Amino acid sequence: ENWASVDIVQKLDYDKLLPLNATRYTLVEFAFDEEPWWIEAILKEMLSGGYIPIIAHPERYFCIHEAPNHLYEWRKMGAFAQMNKESILGRLGSHTAATAELLLKHNLINCLARDAHHSYVRTTDMTALNRYMENNFALGYRDLLMQTNPQAILEGQPLKLAGRFRRIE
């Protein structure tokens, strides 16, 4: 993933940062306490520079906890969103888990991923996430977020939507 900065497009253009698998999709991470107006400015710059931003774990951002429709607005702009398995499974706190479930229920997430750091903490094992998705959402939605869209990203193909993403009321 690439850390958001005012010069992210220039860094991508000159190969100082890399998009995913040499496609236009670019995983971008923001500080958890980042202001929503700054996130939006960076996303707009990336989109106008020809990159497709995939926002890394927006369910962990404080501005999304407070006002989840920021993600709705960023999705309308053309950005996508990736959610971490630890967030959904409640391993990063109950507030993050509740936000994650809300975003999933409103089709605001495009893919699920692991944020593996070690072989014993935040691992690559997706069994619990797979079970959670099977128990709480349609199998087609699980497959879309865990297989279809990740594969499309790697191939530089358009992402599929599970239906219309919705504003959170």
PDB file of C-alpha atoms in Angstrom:
ATOM      1  CA  GLU A   1       0.000   0.000   0.000  1.00  0.00           C
ATOM      2  CA  ASN A   2       1.068   3.596  -0.571  1.00  0.00           C
ATOM      3  CA  TRP A   3       0.979   6.226   2.135  1.00  0.00           C
ATOM      4  CA  ALA A   4      -1.035   9.293   1.075  1.00  0.00           C
ATOM      5  CA  SER A   5       0.961  12.444   0.435  1.00  0.00           C
ATOM      6  CA  VAL A   6       0.539  15.679  -1.504  1.00  0.00           C
ATOM      7  CA  ASP A   7       2.922  14.346  -4.149  1.00  0.00           C
ATOM      8  CA  ILE A   8       1.502  10.831  -4.455  1.00  0.00           C
ATOM      9  CA  VAL A   9       0.672  11.209  -8.154  1.00  0.00           C
ATOM     10  CA  GLN A  10       4.190  12.410  -8.971  1.00  0.00           C
ATOM     11  CA  LYS A  11       5.654   9.514  -6.995  1.00  0.00           C
ATOM     12  CA  LEU A  12       3.452   7.082  -8.897  1.00  0.00           C
ATOM     13  CA  ASP A  13       4.286   8.708 -12.228  1.00  0.00           C
ATOM     14  CA  TYR A  14       8.026   8.368 -11.571  1.00  0.00           C
ATOM     15  CA  ASP A  15       7.860   4.868 -10.051  1.00  0.00           C
ATOM     16  CA  LYS A  16       8.761   6.015  -6.548  1.00  0.00           C
ATOM     17  CA  LEU A  17       5.493   4.348  -5.497  1.00  0.00           C
ATOM     18  CA  LEU A  18       3.860   1.450  -7.289  1.00  0.00           C
ATOM     19  CA  PRO A  19       0.259   0.709  -8.220  1.00  0.00           C
ATOM     20  CA  LEU A  20      -1.052  -2.825  -7.754  1.00  0.00           C
ATOM     21  CA  ASN A  21       0.411  -5.346 -10.209  1.00  0.00           C
ATOM     22  CA  ALA A  22       1.309  -2.602 -12.724  1.00  0.00           C
ATOM     23  CA  THR A  23      -2.366  -1.612 -13.142  1.00  0.00           C
ATOM     24  CA  ARG A  24      -3.990   1.776 -12.511  1.00  0.00           C
ATOM     25  CA  TYR A  25      -5.383   0.501  -9.180  1.00  0.00           C
ATOM     26  CA  THR A  26      -3.464   1.972  -6.268  1.00  0.00           C
ATOM     27  CA  LEU A  27      -3.932   1.016  -2.633  1.00  0.00           C
ATOM     28  CA  VAL A  28      -3.649   4.211  -0.613  1.00  0.00           C
ATOM     29  CA  GLU A  29      -3.582   4.515   3.163  1.00  0.00           C
ATOM     30  CA  PHE A  30      -4.379   7.584   5.222  1.00  0.00           C
ATOM     31  CA  ALA A  31      -3.666   8.367   8.854  1.00  0.00           C
ATOM     32  CA  PHE A  32      -6.515   7.219  11.088  1.00  0.00           C
ATOM     33  CA  ASP A  33      -7.081  10.804  12.274  1.00  0.00           C
ATOM     34  CA  GLU A  34      -6.862  12.406   8.816  1.00  0.00           C
ATOM     35  CA  GLU A  35      -9.340  15.149   7.950  1.00  0.00           C
ATOM     36  CA  PRO A  36     -11.964  14.069   5.380  1.00  0.00           C
ATOM     37  CA  TRP A  37     -11.405  17.132   3.169  1.00  0.00           C
ATOM     38  CA  TRP A  38      -7.734  16.179   2.786  1.00  0.00           C
ATOM     39  CA  ILE A  39      -8.562  12.560   1.951  1.00  0.00           C
ATOM     40  CA  GLU A  40     -10.992  13.789  -0.691  1.00  0.00           C
ATOM     41  CA  ALA A  41      -8.383  16.148  -2.164  1.00  0.00           C
ATOM     42  CA  ILE A  42      -5.838  13.331  -2.487  1.00  0.00           C
ATOM     43  CA  LEU A  43      -8.414  10.997  -4.036  1.00  0.00           C
ATOM     44  CA  LYS A  44      -9.410  13.660  -6.589  1.00  0.00           C
ATOM     45  CA  GLU A  45      -5.769  14.246  -7.472  1.00  0.00           C
ATOM     46  CA  MET A  46      -5.174  10.527  -7.942  1.00  0.00           C
ATOM     47  CA  LEU A  47      -8.264  10.146 -10.119  1.00  0.00           C
ATOM     48  CA  SER A  48      -7.347  13.150 -12.262  1.00  0.00           C
ATOM     49  CA  GLY A  49      -3.829  11.701 -12.590  1.00  0.00           C
ATOM     50  CA  GLY A  50      -5.251   8.521 -14.115  1.00  0.00           C
ATOM     51  CA  TYR A  51      -5.004   6.298 -11.058  1.00  0.00           C
ATOM     52  CA  ILE A  52      -7.849   4.391  -9.418  1.00  0.00           C
ATOM     53  CA  PRO A  53      -7.519   4.749  -5.658  1.00  0.00           C
ATOM     54  CA  ILE A  54      -8.450   1.877  -3.397  1.00  0.00           C
ATOM     55  CA  ILE A  55      -8.781   3.290   0.099  1.00  0.00           C
ATOM     56  CA  ALA A  56      -7.095   0.981   2.583  1.00  0.00           C
ATOM     57  CA  HIS A  57      -9.271   0.053   5.579  1.00  0.00           C
ATOM     58  CA  PRO A  58     -11.564   3.112   5.727  1.00  0.00           C
ATOM     59  CA  GLU A  59     -13.474   1.434   8.570  1.00  0.00           C
ATOM     60  CA  ARG A  60     -10.538   2.348  10.811  1.00  0.00           C
ATOM     61  CA  TYR A  61     -10.545   6.078  10.008  1.00  0.00           C
ATOM     62  CA  PHE A  62     -11.980   8.293  12.743  1.00  0.00           C
ATOM     63  CA  CYS A  63     -13.822  10.496  10.237  1.00  0.00           C
ATOM     64  CA  ILE A  64     -15.658   7.405   8.943  1.00  0.00           C
ATOM     65  CA  HIS A  65     -16.564   6.368  12.492  1.00  0.00           C
ATOM     66  CA  GLU A  66     -18.086   9.817  12.984  1.00  0.00           C
ATOM     67  CA  ALA A  67     -19.641  10.245   9.536  1.00  0.00           C
ATOM     68  CA  PRO A  68     -19.612   7.062   7.423  1.00  0.00           C
ATOM     69  CA  ASN A  69     -21.160   8.826   4.443  1.00  0.00           C
ATOM     70  CA  HIS A  70     -17.768  10.318   3.670  1.00  0.00           C
ATOM     71  CA  LEU A  71     -17.006   6.923   2.150  1.00  0.00           C
ATOM     72  CA  TYR A  72     -20.227   7.086   0.149  1.00  0.00           C
ATOM     73  CA  GLU A  73     -19.087  10.423  -1.317  1.00  0.00           C
ATOM     74  CA  TRP A  74     -15.610   9.097  -2.133  1.00  0.00           C
ATOM     75  CA  ARG A  75     -17.141   6.038  -3.801  1.00  0.00           C
ATOM     76  CA  LYS A  76     -19.345   8.351  -5.914  1.00  0.00           C
ATOM     77  CA  MET A  77     -16.157  10.135  -7.035  1.00  0.00           C
ATOM     78  CA  GLY A  78     -14.736   6.846  -8.345  1.00  0.00           C
ATOM     79  CA  ALA A  79     -12.573   5.624  -5.480  1.00  0.00           C
ATOM     80  CA  PHE A  80     -12.923   2.080  -4.172  1.00  0.00           C
ATOM     81  CA  ALA A  81     -12.513   0.637  -0.675  1.00  0.00           C
ATOM     82  CA  GLN A  82     -10.708  -2.355   0.825  1.00  0.00           C
ATOM     83  CA  MET A  83     -11.561  -3.643   4.292  1.00  0.00           C
ATOM     84  CA  ASN A  84      -9.271  -5.583   6.631  1.00  0.00           C
ATOM     85  CA  LYS A  85     -10.395  -8.926   8.012  1.00  0.00           C
ATOM     86  CA  GLU A  86      -9.317  -7.950  11.550  1.00  0.00           C
ATOM     87  CA  SER A  87     -11.778  -5.054  11.514  1.00  0.00           C
ATOM     88  CA  ILE A  88     -14.753  -7.225  10.609  1.00  0.00           C
ATOM     89  CA  LEU A  89     -13.828  -9.914  13.109  1.00  0.00           C
ATOM     90  CA  GLY A  90     -13.735  -7.420  15.988  1.00  0.00           C
ATOM     91  CA  ARG A  91     -10.006  -7.718  16.592  1.00  0.00           C
ATOM     92  CA  LEU A  92      -9.503  -3.958  16.301  1.00  0.00           C
ATOM     93  CA  GLY A  93     -12.252  -2.903  18.673  1.00  0.00           C
ATOM     94  CA  SER A  94     -16.030  -2.997  18.769  1.00  0.00           C
ATOM     95  CA  HIS A  95     -16.428   0.483  17.250  1.00  0.00           C
ATOM     96  CA  THR A  96     -14.341  -0.474  14.209  1.00  0.00           C
ATOM     97  CA  ALA A  97     -16.269  -3.751  13.886  1.00  0.00           C
ATOM     98  CA  ALA A  98     -19.611  -1.913  13.979  1.00  0.00           C
ATOM     99  CA  THR A  99     -18.405   0.560  11.348  1.00  0.00           C
ATOM    100  CA  ALA A 100     -17.129  -2.315   9.189  1.00  0.00           C
ATOM    101  CA  GLU A 101     -20.496  -4.076   9.311  1.00  0.00           C
ATOM    102  CA  LEU A 102     -22.343  -0.859   8.469  1.00  0.00           C
ATOM    103  CA  LEU A 103     -20.118  -0.232   5.433  1.00  0.00           C
ATOM    104  CA  LEU A 104     -20.561  -3.816   4.232  1.00  0.00           C
ATOM    105  CA  LYS A 105     -24.349  -3.638   4.597  1.00  0.00           C
ATOM    106  CA  HIS A 106     -24.427  -0.517   2.407  1.00  0.00           C
ATOM    107  CA  ASN A 107     -22.228  -2.033  -0.347  1.00  0.00           C
ATOM    108  CA  LEU A 108     -19.501   0.542   0.231  1.00  0.00           C
ATOM    109  CA  ILE A 109     -16.677  -2.020   0.325  1.00  0.00           C
ATOM    110  CA  ASN A 110     -15.205  -3.519  -2.843  1.00  0.00           C
ATOM    111  CA  CYS A 111     -12.774  -6.091  -1.529  1.00  0.00           C
ATOM    112  CA  LEU A 112     -11.675  -7.791   1.660  1.00  0.00           C
ATOM    113  CA  ALA A 113      -8.045  -8.358   2.544  1.00  0.00           C
ATOM    114  CA  ARG A 114      -5.742  -9.391   5.302  1.00  0.00           C
ATOM    115  CA  ASP A 115      -3.333  -6.984   6.911  1.00  0.00           C
ATOM    116  CA  ALA A 116      -0.803  -9.651   7.853  1.00  0.00           C
ATOM    117  CA  HIS A 117       2.070  -8.502  10.011  1.00  0.00           C
ATOM    118  CA  HIS A 118       3.394 -11.773  11.458  1.00  0.00           C
ATOM    119  CA  SER A 119       2.777 -15.488  11.303  1.00  0.00           C
ATOM    120  CA  TYR A 120       1.117 -15.350  14.736  1.00  0.00           C
ATOM    121  CA  VAL A 121      -0.633 -11.933  14.801  1.00  0.00           C
ATOM    122  CA  ARG A 122      -2.835 -10.616  11.987  1.00  0.00           C
ATOM    123  CA  THR A 123      -2.062 -13.693   9.915  1.00  0.00           C
ATOM    124  CA  THR A 124      -2.878 -14.554   6.306  1.00  0.00           C
ATOM    125  CA  ASP A 125      -5.475 -17.151   7.353  1.00  0.00           C
ATOM    126  CA  MET A 126      -8.868 -16.155   5.932  1.00  0.00           C
ATOM    127  CA  THR A 127     -10.924 -19.022   7.432  1.00  0.00           C
ATOM    128  CA  ALA A 128     -12.651 -16.931  10.111  1.00  0.00           C
ATOM    129  CA  LEU A 129     -13.437 -14.149   7.639  1.00  0.00           C
ATOM    130  CA  ASN A 130     -14.829 -16.645   5.151  1.00  0.00           C
ATOM    131  CA  ARG A 131     -17.059 -18.109   7.888  1.00  0.00           C
ATOM    132  CA  TYR A 132     -18.193 -14.634   9.001  1.00  0.00           C
ATOM    133  CA  MET A 133     -19.153 -13.661   5.458  1.00  0.00           C
ATOM    134  CA  GLU A 134     -20.995 -16.968   4.902  1.00  0.00           C
ATOM    135  CA  ASN A 135     -22.984 -16.477   8.112  1.00  0.00           C
ATOM    136  CA  ASN A 136     -23.844 -12.805   7.624  1.00  0.00           C
ATOM    137  CA  PHE A 137     -24.047 -12.103   3.891  1.00  0.00           C
ATOM    138  CA  ALA A 138     -25.022 -13.806   0.650  1.00  0.00           C
ATOM    139  CA  LEU A 139     -22.412 -16.161  -0.805  1.00  0.00           C
ATOM    140  CA  GLY A 140     -22.287 -14.086  -3.972  1.00  0.00           C
ATOM    141  CA  TYR A 141     -21.284 -11.022  -1.958  1.00  0.00           C
ATOM    142  CA  ARG A 142     -18.575 -12.981  -0.157  1.00  0.00           C
ATOM    143  CA  ASP A 143     -17.206 -14.299  -3.456  1.00  0.00           C
ATOM    144  CA  LEU A 144     -17.319 -10.840  -5.008  1.00  0.00           C
ATOM    145  CA  LEU A 145     -15.314  -9.258  -2.179  1.00  0.00           C
ATOM    146  CA  MET A 146     -12.906 -12.127  -1.580  1.00  0.00           C
ATOM    147  CA  GLN A 147     -12.306 -13.493  -5.086  1.00  0.00           C
ATOM    148  CA  THR A 148     -13.879 -11.691  -8.050  1.00  0.00           C
ATOM    149  CA  ASN A 149     -12.848  -8.110  -7.297  1.00  0.00           C
ATOM    150  CA  PRO A 150      -9.352  -8.938  -5.981  1.00  0.00           C
ATOM    151  CA  GLN A 151      -8.740 -10.872  -9.215  1.00  0.00           C
ATOM    152  CA  ALA A 152     -10.092  -7.971 -11.296  1.00  0.00           C
ATOM    153  CA  ILE A 153      -7.740  -5.573  -9.492  1.00  0.00           C
ATOM    154  CA  LEU A 154      -4.732  -7.752 -10.266  1.00  0.00           C
ATOM    155  CA  GLU A 155      -5.777  -7.921 -13.919  1.00  0.00           C
ATOM    156  CA  GLY A 156      -6.593  -4.213 -14.179  1.00  0.00           C
ATOM    157  CA  GLN A 157     -10.215  -4.992 -15.023  1.00  0.00           C
ATOM    158  CA  PRO A 158     -13.305  -3.069 -13.876  1.00  0.00           C
ATOM    159  CA  LEU A 159     -14.619  -4.022 -10.466  1.00  0.00           C
ATOM    160  CA  LYS A 160     -18.074  -5.484 -10.112  1.00  0.00           C
ATOM    161  CA  LEU A 161     -20.584  -4.074  -7.669  1.00  0.00           C
ATOM    162  CA  ALA A 162     -22.820  -6.103  -5.389  1.00  0.00           C
ATOM    163  CA  GLY A 163     -25.634  -3.739  -6.174  1.00  0.00           C
ATOM    164  CA  ARG A 164     -26.000  -0.043  -5.773  1.00  0.00           C
ATOM    165  CA  PHE A 165     -23.917   1.308  -2.930  1.00  0.00           C
ATOM    166  CA  ARG A 166     -26.112   3.264  -0.598  1.00  0.00           C
ATOM    167  CA  ARG A 167     -25.960   6.334   1.517  1.00  0.00           C
ATOM    168  CA  ILE A 168     -26.151   5.540   5.229  1.00  0.00           C
ATOM    169  CA  GLU A 169     -29.294   6.971   6.790  1.00  0.00           C
TER     170      GLU A 169
END
